[in-house]
Short mmCIF file of C-alpha atoms in Angstrom, two decimals:
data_model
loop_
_atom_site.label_atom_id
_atom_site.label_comp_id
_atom_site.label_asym_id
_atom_site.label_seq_id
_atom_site.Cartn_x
_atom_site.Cartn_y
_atom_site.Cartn_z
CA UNK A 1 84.95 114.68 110.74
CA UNK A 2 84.90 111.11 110.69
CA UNK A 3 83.63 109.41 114.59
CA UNK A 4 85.57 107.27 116.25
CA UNK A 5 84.26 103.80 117.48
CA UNK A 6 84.09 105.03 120.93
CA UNK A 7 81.83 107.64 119.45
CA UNK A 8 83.78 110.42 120.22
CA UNK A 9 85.72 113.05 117.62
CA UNK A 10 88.83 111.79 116.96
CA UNK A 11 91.51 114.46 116.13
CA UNK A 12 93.55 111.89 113.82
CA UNK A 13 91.18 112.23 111.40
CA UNK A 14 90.74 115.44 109.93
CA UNK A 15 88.81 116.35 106.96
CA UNK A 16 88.10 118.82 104.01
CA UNK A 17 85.10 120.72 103.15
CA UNK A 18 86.29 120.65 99.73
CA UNK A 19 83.78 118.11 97.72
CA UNK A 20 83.57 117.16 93.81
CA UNK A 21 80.78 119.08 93.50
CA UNK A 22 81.56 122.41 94.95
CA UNK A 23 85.19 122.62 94.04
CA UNK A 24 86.30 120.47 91.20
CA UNK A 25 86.30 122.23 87.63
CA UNK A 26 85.06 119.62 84.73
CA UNK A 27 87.33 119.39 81.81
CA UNK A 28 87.41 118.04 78.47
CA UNK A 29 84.58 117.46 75.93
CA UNK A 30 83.27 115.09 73.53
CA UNK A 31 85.74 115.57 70.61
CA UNK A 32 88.63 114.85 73.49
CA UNK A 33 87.33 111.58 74.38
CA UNK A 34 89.78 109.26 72.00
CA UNK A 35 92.96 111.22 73.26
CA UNK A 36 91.69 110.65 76.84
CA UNK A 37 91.03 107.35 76.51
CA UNK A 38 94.71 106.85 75.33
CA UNK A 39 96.12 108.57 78.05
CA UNK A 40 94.14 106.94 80.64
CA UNK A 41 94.96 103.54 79.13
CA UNK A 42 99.14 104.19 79.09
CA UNK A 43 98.17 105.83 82.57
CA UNK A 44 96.99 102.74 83.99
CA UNK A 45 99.20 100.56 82.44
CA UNK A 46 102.53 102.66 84.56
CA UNK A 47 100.40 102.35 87.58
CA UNK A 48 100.17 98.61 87.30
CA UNK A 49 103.56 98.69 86.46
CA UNK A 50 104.61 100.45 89.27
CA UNK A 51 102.24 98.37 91.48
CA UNK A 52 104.12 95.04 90.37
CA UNK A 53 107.52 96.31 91.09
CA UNK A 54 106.59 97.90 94.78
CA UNK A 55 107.90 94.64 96.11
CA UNK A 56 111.46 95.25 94.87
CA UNK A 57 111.30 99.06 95.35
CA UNK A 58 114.37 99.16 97.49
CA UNK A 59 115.79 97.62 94.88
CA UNK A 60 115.41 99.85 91.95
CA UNK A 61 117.62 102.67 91.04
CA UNK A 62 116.38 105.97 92.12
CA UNK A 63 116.85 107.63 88.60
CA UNK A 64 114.86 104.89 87.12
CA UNK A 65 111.72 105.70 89.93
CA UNK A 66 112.08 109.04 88.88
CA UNK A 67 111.88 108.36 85.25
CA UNK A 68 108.98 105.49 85.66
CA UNK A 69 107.35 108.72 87.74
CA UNK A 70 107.46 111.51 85.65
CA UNK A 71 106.20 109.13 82.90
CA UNK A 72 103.18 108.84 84.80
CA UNK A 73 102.26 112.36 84.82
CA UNK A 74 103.42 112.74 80.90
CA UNK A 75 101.21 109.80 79.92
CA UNK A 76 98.13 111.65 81.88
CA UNK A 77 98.85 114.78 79.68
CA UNK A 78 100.53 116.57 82.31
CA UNK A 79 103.53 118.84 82.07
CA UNK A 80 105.68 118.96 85.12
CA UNK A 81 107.76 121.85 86.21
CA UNK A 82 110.09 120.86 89.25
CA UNK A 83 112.22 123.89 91.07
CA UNK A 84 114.44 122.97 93.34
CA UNK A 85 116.06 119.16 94.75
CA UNK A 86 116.34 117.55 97.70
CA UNK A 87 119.30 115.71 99.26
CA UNK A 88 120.04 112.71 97.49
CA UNK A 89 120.99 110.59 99.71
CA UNK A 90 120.85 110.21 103.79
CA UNK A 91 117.82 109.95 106.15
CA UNK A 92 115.27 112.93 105.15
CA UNK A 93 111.47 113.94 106.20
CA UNK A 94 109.57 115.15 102.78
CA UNK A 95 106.36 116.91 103.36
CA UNK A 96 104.21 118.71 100.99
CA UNK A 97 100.22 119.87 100.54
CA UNK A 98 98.41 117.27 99.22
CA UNK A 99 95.83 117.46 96.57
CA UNK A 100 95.75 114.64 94.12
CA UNK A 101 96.86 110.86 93.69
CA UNK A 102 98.93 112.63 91.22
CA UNK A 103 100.83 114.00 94.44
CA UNK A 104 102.86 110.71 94.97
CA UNK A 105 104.95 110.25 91.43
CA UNK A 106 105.45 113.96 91.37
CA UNK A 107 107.21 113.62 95.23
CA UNK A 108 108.57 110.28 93.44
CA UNK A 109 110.21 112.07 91.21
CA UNK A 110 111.99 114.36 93.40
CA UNK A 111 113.12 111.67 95.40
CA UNK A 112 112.09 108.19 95.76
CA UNK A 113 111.26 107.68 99.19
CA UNK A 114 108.99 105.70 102.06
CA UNK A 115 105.29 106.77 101.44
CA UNK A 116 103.03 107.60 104.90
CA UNK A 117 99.67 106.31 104.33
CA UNK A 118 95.90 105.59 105.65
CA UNK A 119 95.75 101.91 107.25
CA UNK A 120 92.35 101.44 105.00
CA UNK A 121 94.63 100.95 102.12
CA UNK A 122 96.23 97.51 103.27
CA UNK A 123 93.00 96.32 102.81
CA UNK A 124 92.40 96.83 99.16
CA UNK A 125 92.76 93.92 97.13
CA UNK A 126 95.80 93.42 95.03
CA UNK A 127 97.63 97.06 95.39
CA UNK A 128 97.56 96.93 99.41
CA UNK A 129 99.21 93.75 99.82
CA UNK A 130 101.77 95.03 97.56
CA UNK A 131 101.92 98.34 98.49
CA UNK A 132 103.05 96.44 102.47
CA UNK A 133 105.86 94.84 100.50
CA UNK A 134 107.23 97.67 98.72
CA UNK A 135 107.59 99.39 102.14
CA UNK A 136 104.57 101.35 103.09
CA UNK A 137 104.40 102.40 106.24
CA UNK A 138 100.75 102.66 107.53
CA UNK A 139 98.78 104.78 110.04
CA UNK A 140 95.72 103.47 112.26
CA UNK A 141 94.06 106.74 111.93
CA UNK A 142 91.41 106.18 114.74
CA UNK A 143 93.81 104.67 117.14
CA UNK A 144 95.48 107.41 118.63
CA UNK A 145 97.29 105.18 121.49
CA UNK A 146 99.72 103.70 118.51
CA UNK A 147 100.72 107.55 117.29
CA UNK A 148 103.75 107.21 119.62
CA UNK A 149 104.58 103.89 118.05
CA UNK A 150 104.11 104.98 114.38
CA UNK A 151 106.38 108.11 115.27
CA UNK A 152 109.07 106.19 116.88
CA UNK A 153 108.97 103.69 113.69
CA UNK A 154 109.47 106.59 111.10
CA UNK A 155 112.11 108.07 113.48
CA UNK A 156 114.07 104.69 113.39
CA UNK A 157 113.64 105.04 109.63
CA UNK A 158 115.14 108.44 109.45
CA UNK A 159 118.48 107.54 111.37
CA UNK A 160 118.80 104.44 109.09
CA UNK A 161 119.30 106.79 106.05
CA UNK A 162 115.59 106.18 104.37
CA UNK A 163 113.19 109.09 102.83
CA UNK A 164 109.70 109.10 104.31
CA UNK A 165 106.78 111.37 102.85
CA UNK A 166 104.22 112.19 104.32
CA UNK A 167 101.20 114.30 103.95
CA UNK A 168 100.92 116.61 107.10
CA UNK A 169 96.97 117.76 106.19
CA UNK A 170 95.51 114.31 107.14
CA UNK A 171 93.62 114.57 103.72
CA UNK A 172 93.39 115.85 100.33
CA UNK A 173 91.97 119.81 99.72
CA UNK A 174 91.01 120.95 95.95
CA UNK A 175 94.31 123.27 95.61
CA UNK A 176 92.71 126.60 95.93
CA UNK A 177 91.64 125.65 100.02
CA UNK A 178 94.42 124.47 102.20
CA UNK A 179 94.83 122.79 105.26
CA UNK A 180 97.28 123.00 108.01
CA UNK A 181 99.82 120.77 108.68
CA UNK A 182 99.25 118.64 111.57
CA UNK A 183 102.09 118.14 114.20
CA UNK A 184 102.70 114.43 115.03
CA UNK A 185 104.95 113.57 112.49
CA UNK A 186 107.22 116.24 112.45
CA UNK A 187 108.27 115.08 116.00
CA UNK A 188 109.87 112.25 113.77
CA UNK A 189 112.54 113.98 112.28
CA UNK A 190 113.31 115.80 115.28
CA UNK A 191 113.31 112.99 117.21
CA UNK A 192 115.88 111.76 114.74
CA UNK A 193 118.03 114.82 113.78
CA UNK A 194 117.22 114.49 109.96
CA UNK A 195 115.81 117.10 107.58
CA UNK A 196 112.63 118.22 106.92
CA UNK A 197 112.04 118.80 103.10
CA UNK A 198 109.37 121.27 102.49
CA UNK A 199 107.61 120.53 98.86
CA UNK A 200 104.64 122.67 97.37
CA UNK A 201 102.60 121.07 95.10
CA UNK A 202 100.16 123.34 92.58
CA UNK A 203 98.43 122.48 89.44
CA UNK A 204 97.25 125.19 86.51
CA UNK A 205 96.80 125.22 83.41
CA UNK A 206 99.26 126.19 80.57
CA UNK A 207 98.19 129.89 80.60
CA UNK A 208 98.37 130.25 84.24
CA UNK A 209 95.27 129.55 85.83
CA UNK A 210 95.14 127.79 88.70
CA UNK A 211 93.29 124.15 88.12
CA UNK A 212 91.25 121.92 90.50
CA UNK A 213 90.98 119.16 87.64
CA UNK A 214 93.31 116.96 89.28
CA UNK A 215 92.15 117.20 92.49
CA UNK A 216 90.82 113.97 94.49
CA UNK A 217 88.72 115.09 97.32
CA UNK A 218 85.32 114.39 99.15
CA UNK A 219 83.60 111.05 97.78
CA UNK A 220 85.61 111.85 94.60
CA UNK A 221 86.26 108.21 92.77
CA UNK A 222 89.51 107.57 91.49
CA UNK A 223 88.67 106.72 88.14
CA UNK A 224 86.51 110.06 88.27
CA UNK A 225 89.70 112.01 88.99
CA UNK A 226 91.70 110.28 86.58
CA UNK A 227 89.24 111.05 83.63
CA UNK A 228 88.99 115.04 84.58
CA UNK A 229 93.26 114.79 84.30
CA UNK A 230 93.27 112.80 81.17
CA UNK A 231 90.73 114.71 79.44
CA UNK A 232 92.23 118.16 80.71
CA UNK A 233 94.47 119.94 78.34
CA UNK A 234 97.34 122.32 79.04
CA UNK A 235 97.60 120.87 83.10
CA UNK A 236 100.63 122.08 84.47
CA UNK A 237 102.40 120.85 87.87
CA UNK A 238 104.77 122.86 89.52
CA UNK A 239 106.63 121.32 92.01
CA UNK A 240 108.37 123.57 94.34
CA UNK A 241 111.36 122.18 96.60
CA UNK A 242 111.88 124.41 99.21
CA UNK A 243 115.41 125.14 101.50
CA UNK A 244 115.18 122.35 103.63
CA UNK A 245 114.96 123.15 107.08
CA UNK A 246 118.39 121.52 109.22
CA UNK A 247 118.05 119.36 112.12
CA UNK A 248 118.15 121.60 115.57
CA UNK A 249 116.72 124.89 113.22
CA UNK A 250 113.36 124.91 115.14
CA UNK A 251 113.10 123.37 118.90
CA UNK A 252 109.73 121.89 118.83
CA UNK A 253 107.36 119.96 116.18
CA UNK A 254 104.83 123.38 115.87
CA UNK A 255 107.76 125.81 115.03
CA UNK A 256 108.46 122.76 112.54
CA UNK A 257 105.74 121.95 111.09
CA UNK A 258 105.03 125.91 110.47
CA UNK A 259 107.97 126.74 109.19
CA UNK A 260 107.66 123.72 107.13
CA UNK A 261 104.06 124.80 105.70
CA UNK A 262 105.29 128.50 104.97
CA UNK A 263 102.63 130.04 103.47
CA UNK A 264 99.24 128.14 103.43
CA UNK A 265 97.55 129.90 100.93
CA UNK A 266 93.83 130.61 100.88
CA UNK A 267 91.79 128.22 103.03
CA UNK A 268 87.88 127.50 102.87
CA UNK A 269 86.51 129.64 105.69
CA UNK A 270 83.68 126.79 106.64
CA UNK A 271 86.92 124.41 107.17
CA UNK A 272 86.36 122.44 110.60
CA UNK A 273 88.26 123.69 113.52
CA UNK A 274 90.80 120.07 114.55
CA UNK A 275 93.01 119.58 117.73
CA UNK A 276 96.61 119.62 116.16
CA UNK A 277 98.54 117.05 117.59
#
């Protein structure tokens, strides 16, 4: 749990015990190295792609967004497996477990949509700049006095007709540990009488055993994560669209945001105990 600069726990901030070293299977070998080095070079070259274009976003046909996304995961060596869709158009609140970067062109490719995201990443050079223009909406994580405001920005969002996802866990878990979705931004969507969209994200391989290759936890690095998924073979991603769950279905954000998480799954048992919000 990360401290707060008044020195106090802040409950905006939650955390995984899952860590590279503890959870995260290694993959490939030696006589995979030229294939992975090929994928990770056409993987990086649709991320930079997609980078360049984030400040026309609004611009660009969905179908095309879903096609540049699901190239993304193809390029990495990844097979995805989406059941399910989610209202095409009109204002709409997706939420799903998150595990990997992979996470965001899989949702991408069930529908394009407003991406909820860390504050810290406005700061990075090049990609947060852009990622402001193409419409990111950011959270000050360790300010909990501008919650209300950040809620009441998505909510004006929603009754305009635009997508948001966001990430209800507060941070990423390996796949086999789960977290539980946090309240705050389901308030959002009930505040303005949109959808929720319920996605569950899972990776495996081929034959059916559940993977933590792609995952992107602890002091994982990025580039770290993207060699274990490049150098992986047989990675499956199932996407699951769930029922969506209609405005006025549940009368507060916890029924919500329960209803919205469904079934958890297995979580770590050492997993810190947070104030939901």
């Amino acid at each position: 749990m990360t401290l707060t600069d008044a020195g106090v726990r802040s409950v905006w901030l939650p955390s995984a015990p899952c860590t590279p070293g503890t959870c995260v299977e290694r993959t490939g070998s030696v006589a995979a190295v030229p294939r992975a080095v090929l994928r990770l070079t056409a993987v990086v070259a649709l991320l930079v792609v997609g980078v360049a274009f984030c400040p026309v976003g609004g611009r660009i046909p969905s179908r095309v967004v879903r096609t540049w996304a699901r190239g993304v995961a193809r390029a990495a060596g990844v097979r995805v497996r989406i059941t399910g869709a989610a209202a095409p158009s009109g204002g709409l609140l997706m939420v799903a477990n998150h595990i990997s970067w992979l996470d965001i062109p899989l949702l991408a490719a069930v529908r394009p949509a407003r991406m909820l995201a860390k504050s810290e990443i406005r700061q990075w050079p090049v990609a947060g700049p852009l990622a402001a223009r193409g419409g990111v909406l950011f959270i000050e994580r360790d300010r909990l006095r501008a919650l209300p405001g950040t809620v009441a920005h998505i909510a004006g969002l929603l009754r305009d007709g635009a997508a948001v996802v966001a990430f209800p866990e507060g941070s990423t878990w390996c796949g086999r540990a789960q977290g539980h979705f946090r309240r705050a931004v389901f308030q959002a969507a009930l505040d303005a009488g949109v959808p929720v969209q319920p996605v569950r994200l899972h990776y495996r391989f081929a034959r059916g055993t559940a993977s933590t290759a792609p995952a992107f936890v602890g002091d994982d690095s990025l580039l770290a994560s993207l060699w274990r998924v490049v150098s992986a073979r047989g990675l499956v991603a199932d996407v699951e669209v769930r029922p969506a769950l209609t405005p006025g279905s549940h009368a507060d954000r916890r029924d919500l945001a329960r209803a919205a998480q469904g079934d958890p799954g297995p979580r770590e048992a050492l997993a810190p105990t947070l104030l939901h919000l």
